[in-house]
PDB file of C-alpha atoms in Angstrom:
ATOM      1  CA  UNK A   1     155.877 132.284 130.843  1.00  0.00           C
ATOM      2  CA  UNK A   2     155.180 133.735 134.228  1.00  0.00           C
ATOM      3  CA  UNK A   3     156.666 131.600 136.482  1.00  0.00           C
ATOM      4  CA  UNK A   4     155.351 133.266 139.787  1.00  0.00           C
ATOM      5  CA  UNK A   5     151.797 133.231 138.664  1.00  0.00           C
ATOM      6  CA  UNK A   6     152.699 129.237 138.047  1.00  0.00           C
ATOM      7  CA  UNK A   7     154.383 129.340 141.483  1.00  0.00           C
ATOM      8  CA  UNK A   8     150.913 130.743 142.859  1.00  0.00           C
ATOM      9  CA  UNK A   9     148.867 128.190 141.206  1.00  0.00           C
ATOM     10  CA  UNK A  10     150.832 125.539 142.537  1.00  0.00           C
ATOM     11  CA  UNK A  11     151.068 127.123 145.810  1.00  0.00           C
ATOM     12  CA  UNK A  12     147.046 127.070 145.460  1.00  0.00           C
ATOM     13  CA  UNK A  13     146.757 123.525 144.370  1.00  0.00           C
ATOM     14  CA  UNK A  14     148.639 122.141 147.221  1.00  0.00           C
ATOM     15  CA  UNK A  15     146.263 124.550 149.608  1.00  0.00           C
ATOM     16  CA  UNK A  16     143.083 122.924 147.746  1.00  0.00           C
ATOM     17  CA  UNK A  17     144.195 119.181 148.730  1.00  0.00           C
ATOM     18  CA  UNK A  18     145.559 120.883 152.571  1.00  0.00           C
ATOM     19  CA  UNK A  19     148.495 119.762 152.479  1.00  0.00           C
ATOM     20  CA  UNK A  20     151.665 121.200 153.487  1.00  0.00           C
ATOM     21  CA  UNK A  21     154.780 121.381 151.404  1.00  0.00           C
ATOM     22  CA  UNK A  22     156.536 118.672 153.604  1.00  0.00           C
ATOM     23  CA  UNK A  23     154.169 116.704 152.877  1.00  0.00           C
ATOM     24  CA  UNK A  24     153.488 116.564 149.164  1.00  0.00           C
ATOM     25  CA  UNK A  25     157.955 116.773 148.705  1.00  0.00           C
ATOM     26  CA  UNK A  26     157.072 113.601 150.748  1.00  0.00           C
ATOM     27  CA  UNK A  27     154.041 112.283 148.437  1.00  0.00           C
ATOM     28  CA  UNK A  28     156.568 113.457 144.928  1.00  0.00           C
ATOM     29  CA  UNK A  29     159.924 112.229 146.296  1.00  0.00           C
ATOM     30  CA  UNK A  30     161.441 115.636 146.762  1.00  0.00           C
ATOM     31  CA  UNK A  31     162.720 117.879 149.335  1.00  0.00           C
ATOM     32  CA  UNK A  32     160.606 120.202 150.882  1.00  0.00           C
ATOM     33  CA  UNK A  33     162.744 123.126 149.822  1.00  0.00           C
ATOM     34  CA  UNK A  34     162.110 122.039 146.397  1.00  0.00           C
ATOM     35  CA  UNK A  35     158.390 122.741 146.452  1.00  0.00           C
ATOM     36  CA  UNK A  36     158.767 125.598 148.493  1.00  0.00           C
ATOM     37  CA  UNK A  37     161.290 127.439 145.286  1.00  0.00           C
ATOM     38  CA  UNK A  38     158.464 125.976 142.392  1.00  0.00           C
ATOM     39  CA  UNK A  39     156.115 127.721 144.376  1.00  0.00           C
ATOM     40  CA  UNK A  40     157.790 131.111 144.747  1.00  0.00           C
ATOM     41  CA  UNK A  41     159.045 130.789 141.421  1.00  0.00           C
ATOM     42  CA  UNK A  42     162.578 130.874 141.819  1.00  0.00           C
ATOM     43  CA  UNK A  43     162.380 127.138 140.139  1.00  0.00           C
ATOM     44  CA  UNK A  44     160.361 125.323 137.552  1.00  0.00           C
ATOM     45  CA  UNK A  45     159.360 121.535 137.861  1.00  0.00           C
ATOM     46  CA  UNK A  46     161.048 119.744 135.100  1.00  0.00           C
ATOM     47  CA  UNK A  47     159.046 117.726 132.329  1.00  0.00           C
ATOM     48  CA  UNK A  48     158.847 114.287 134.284  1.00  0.00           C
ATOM     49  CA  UNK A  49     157.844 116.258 137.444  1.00  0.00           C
ATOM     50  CA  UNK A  50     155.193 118.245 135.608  1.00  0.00           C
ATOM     51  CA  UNK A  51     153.952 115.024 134.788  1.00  0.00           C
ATOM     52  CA  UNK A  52     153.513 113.894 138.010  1.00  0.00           C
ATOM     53  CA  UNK A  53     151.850 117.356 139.222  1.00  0.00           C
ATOM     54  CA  UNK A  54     149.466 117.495 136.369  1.00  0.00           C
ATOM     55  CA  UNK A  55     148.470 114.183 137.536  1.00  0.00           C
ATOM     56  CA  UNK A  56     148.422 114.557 141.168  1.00  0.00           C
ATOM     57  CA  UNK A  57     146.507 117.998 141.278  1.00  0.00           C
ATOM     58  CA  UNK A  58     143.960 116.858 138.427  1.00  0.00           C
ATOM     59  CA  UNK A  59     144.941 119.825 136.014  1.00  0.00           C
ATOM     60  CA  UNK A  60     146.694 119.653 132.537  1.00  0.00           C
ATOM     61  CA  UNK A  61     150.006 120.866 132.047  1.00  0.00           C
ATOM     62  CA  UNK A  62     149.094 123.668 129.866  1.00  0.00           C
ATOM     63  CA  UNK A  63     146.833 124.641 132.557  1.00  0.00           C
ATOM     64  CA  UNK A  64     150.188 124.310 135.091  1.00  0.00           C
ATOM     65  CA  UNK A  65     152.498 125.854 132.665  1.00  0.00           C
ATOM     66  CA  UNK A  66     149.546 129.324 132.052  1.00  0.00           C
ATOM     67  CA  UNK A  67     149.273 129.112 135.647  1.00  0.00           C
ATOM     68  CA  UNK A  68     145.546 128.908 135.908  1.00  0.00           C
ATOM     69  CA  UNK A  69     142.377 127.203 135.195  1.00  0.00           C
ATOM     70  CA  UNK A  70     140.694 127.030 132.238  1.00  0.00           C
ATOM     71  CA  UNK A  71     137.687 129.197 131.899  1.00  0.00           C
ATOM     72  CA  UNK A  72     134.081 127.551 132.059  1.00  0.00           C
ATOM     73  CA  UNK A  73     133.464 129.784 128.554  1.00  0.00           C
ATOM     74  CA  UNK A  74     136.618 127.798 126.944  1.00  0.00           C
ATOM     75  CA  UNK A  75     135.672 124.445 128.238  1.00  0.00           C
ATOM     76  CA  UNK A  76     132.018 124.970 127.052  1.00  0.00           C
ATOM     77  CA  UNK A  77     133.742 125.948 123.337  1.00  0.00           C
ATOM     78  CA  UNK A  78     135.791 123.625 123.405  1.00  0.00           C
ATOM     79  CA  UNK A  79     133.191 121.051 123.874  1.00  0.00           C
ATOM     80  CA  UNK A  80     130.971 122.340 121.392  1.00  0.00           C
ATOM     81  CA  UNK A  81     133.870 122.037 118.828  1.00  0.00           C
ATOM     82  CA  UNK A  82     134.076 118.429 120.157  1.00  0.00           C
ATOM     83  CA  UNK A  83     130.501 117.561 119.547  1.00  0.00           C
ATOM     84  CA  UNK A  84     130.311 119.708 116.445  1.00  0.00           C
ATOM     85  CA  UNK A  85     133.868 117.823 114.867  1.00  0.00           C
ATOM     86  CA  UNK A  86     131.768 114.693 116.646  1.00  0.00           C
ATOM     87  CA  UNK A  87     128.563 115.242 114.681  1.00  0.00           C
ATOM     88  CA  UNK A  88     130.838 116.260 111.405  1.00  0.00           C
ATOM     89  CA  UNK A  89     132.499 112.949 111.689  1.00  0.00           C
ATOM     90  CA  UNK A  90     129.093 110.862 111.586  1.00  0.00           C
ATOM     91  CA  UNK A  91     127.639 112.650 108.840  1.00  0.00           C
ATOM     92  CA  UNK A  92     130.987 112.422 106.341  1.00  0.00           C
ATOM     93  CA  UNK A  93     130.961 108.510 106.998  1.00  0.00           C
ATOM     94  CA  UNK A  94     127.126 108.192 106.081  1.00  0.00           C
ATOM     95  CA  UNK A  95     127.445 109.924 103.085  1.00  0.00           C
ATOM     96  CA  UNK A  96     130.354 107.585 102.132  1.00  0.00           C
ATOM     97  CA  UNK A  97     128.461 104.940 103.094  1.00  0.00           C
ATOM     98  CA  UNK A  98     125.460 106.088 100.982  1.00  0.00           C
ATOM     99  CA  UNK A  99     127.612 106.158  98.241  1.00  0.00           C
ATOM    100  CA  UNK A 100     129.076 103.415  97.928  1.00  0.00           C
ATOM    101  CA  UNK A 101     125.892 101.467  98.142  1.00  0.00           C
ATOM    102  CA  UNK A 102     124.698 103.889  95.427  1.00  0.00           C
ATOM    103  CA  UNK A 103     127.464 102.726  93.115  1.00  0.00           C
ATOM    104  CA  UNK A 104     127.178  99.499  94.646  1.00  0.00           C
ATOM    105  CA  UNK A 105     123.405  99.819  93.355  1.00  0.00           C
ATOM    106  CA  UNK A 106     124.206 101.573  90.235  1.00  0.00           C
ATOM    107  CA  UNK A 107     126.045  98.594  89.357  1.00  0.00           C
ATOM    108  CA  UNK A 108     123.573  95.980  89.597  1.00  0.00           C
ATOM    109  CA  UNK A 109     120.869  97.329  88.131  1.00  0.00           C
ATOM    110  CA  UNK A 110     123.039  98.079  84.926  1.00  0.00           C
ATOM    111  CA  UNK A 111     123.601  93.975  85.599  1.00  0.00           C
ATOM    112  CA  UNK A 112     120.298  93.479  85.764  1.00  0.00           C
ATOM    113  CA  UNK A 113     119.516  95.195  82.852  1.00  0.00           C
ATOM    114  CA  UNK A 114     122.205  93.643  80.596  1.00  0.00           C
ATOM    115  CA  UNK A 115     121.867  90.052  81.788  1.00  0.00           C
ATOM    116  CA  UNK A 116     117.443  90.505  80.902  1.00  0.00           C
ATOM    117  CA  UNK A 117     118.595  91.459  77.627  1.00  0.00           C
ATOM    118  CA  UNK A 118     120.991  88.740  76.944  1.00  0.00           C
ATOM    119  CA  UNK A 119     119.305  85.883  78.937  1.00  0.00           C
ATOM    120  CA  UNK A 120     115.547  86.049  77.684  1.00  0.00           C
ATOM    121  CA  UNK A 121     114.764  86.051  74.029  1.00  0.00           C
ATOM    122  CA  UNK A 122     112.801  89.092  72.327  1.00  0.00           C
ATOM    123  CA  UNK A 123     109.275  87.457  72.704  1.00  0.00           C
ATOM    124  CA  UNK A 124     110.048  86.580  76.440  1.00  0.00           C
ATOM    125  CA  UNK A 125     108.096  89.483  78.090  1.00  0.00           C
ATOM    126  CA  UNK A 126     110.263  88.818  81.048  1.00  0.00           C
ATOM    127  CA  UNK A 127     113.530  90.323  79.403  1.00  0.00           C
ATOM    128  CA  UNK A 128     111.488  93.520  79.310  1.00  0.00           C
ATOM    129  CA  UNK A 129     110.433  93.070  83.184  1.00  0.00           C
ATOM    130  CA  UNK A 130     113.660  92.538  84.216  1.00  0.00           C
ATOM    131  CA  UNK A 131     115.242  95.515  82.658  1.00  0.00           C
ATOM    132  CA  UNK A 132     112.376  97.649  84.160  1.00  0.00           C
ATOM    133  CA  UNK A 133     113.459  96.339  87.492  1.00  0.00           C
ATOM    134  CA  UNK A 134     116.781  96.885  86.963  1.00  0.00           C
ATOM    135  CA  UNK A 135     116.523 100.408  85.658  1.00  0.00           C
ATOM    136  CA  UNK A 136     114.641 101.466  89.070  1.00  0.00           C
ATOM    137  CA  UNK A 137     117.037  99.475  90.956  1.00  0.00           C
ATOM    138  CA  UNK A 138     119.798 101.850  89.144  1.00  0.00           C
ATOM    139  CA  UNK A 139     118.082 104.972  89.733  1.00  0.00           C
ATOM    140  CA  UNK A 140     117.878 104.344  93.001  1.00  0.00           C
ATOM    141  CA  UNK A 141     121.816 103.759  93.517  1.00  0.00           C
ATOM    142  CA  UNK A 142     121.880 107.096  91.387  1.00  0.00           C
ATOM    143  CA  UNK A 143     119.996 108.979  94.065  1.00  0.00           C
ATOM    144  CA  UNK A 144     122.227 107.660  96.636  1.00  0.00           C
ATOM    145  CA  UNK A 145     125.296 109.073  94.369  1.00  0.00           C
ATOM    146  CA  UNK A 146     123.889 112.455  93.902  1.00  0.00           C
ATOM    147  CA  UNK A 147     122.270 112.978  97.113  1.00  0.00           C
ATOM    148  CA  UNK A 148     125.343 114.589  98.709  1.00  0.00           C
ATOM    149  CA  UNK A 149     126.455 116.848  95.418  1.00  0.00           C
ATOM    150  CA  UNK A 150     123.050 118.276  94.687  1.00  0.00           C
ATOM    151  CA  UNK A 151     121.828 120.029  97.985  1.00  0.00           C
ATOM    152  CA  UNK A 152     118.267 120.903  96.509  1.00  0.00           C
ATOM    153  CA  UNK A 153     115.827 118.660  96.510  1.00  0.00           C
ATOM    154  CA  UNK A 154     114.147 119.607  93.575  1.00  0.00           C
ATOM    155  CA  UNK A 155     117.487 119.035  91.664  1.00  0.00           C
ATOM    156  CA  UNK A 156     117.868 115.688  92.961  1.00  0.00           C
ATOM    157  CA  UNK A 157     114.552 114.688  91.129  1.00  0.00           C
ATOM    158  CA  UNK A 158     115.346 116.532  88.098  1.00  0.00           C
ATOM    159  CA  UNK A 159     118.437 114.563  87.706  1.00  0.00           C
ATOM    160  CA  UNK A 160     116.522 111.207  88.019  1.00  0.00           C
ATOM    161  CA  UNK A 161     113.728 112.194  86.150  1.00  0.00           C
ATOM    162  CA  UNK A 162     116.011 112.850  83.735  1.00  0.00           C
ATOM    163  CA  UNK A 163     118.216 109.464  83.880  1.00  0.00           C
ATOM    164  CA  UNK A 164     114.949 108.175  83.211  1.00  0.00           C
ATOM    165  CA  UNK A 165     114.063 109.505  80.666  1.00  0.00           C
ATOM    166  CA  UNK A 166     117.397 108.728  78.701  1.00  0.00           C
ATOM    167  CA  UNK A 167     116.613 104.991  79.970  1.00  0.00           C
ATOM    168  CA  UNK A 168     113.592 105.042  78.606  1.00  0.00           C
ATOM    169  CA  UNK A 169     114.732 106.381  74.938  1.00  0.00           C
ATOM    170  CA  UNK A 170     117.115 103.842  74.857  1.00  0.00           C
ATOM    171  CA  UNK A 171     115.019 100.955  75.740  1.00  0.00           C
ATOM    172  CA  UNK A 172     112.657 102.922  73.280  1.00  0.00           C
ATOM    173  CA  UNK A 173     115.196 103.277  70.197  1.00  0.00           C
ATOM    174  CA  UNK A 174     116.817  99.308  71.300  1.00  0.00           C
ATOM    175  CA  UNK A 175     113.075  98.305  70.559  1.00  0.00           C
ATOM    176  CA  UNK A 176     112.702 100.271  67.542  1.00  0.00           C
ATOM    177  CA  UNK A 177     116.117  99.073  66.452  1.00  0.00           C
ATOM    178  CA  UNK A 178     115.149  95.456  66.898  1.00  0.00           C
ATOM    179  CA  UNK A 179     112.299  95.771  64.878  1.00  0.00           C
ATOM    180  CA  UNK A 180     113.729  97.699  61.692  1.00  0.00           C
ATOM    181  CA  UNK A 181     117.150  96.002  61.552  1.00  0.00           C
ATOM    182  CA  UNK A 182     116.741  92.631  63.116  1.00  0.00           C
ATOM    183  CA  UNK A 183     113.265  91.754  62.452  1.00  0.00           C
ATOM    184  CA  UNK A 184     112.896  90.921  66.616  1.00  0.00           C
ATOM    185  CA  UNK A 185     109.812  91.786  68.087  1.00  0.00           C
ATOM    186  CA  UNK A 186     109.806  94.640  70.497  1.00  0.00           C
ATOM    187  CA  UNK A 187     111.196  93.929  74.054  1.00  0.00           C
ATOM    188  CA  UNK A 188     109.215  96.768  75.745  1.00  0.00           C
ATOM    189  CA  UNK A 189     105.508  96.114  74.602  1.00  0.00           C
ATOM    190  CA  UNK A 190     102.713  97.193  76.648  1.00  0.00           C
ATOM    191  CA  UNK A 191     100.301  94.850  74.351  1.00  0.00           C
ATOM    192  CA  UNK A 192     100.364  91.715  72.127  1.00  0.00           C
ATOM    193  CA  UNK A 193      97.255  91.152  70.246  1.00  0.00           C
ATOM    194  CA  UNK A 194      95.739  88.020  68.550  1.00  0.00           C
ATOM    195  CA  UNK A 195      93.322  88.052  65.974  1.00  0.00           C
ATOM    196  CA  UNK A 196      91.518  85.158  64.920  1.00  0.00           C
ATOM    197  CA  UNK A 197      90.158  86.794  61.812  1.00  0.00           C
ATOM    198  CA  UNK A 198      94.205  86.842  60.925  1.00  0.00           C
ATOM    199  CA  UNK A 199      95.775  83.849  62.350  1.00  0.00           C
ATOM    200  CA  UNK A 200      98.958  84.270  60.649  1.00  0.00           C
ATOM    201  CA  UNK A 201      99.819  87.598  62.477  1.00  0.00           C
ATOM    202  CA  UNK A 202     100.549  89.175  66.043  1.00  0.00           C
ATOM    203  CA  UNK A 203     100.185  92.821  66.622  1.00  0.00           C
ATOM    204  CA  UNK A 204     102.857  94.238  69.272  1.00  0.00           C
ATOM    205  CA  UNK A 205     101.843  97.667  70.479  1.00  0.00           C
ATOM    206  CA  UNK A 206     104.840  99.708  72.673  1.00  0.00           C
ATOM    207  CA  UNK A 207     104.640 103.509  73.603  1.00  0.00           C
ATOM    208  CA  UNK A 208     105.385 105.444  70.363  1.00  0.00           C
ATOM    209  CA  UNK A 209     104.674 102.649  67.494  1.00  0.00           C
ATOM    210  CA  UNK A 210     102.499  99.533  66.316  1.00  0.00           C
ATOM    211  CA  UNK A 211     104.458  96.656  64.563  1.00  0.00           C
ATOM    212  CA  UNK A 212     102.815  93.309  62.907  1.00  0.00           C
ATOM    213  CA  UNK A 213     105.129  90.270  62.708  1.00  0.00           C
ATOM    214  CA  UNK A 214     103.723  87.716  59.654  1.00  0.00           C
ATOM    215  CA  UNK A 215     104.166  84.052  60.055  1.00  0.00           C
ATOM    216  CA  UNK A 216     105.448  83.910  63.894  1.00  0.00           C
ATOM    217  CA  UNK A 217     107.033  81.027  65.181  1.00  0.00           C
ATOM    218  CA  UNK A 218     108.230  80.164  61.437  1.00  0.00           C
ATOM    219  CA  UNK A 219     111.296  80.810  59.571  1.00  0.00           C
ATOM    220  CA  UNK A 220     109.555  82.831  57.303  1.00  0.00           C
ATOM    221  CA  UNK A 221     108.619  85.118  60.555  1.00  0.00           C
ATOM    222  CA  UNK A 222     108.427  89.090  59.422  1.00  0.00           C
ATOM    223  CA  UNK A 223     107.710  92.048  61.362  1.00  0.00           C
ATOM    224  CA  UNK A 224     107.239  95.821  60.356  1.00  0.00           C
ATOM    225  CA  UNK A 225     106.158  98.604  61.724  1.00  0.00           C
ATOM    226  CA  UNK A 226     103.005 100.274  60.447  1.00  0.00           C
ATOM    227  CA  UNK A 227     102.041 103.202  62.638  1.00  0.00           C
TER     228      UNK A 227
END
């Protein structure tokens, strides 16, 4: 620490305001020989009274205790960190907040998807409806999750596309499931056909396979696949 450059500075401080050293002793409560030894540097201000300077002059005390200004260059970079730790600061809380409306999302669609299942019986088309809905609803909460781990875009999509997929070949093996072991028609259908000609059977068509359930809406009510 350089305590006559400090002296200087405070000797230059007092100049800038035009005061003499009577005067501010006056202004601080101190004798004027006082100020006159901080400012030759026989003396330093103690830690209340450099306080009260760094106050009265406008300045911080490490400016004070270096004994000169800051330079425009560091204020500038110091600013910039401010704005950049600013703008860091904004973007960390909207990715948490993206997240946790992803899981939030995540987690609905899953109930979605469970409660269409259990509420709505197989030959309710709306069970199948609902799980679509939820299953989109999911995805989207997925995006949100992954959005801030996967920085491509391109990877983003690949992950969903491939969440889908596994969505779909579950809904597509639960169907095929349904059929084989529980004699239910399929939840997913993209057709249900009537034929007078046969009134004693309904065709279900999904994606990958046909099925024909006999007798429907009796207790003697079959179905099989047959293509």
């Amino acid at each position: 620490m350089d305590q006559i450059k400090i002296g200087a500075f405070l000797k230059a401080l007092r100049r800038g305001k035009a005061l003499t050293q009577e005067q501010l002793a006056e202004q601080l409560g101190v004798s004027g020989r006082t100020v006159s030894r901080w400012e030759t540097g026989s003396n330093m201000p103690d830690l209340g009274m450099l306080v009260e300077l760094a106050e009265f002059y406008g300045v911080s005390i490490p400016e004070i205790i270096k004994g000169e200004r800051k330079s425009e260059n560091m204020d500038q970079k110091i600013k910039e960190t401010a704005v950049a730790m600013a703008e860091y600061s904004q973007v960390t809380a909207k990715t948490g907040i993206r997240r946790v409306i992803g899981i939030l999302l995540s987690v609905f669609g899953l109930f979605i998807i469970i409660s269409a299942l259990s509420v709505f019986p197989a030959e309710s088309s709306w069970g199948g409806i609902y799980a679509t809905f939820g299953s989109l609803v999911m995805l989207a909460g997925l995006y949100l999750i992954i959005r801030p781990l996967a920085a491509k875009c391109t990877t983003r999509i690949g992950i969903i596309l491939a969440a889908a997929l596994l969505l779909f070949g579950v809904f597509t093996l639960s169907d095929y499931l349904a059929v084989t072991r529980f004699n239910q028609v399929p939840r997913f259908r993209i057709a249900t056909r009537y034929d007078s000609r046969t009134p004693d059977q309904l065709v279900y068509q999904t994606l990958f396979f046909t099925a024909v359930q006999q007798n429907p809406g009796t207790p003697d009510a079959r179905i099989t696949i047959v293509k």
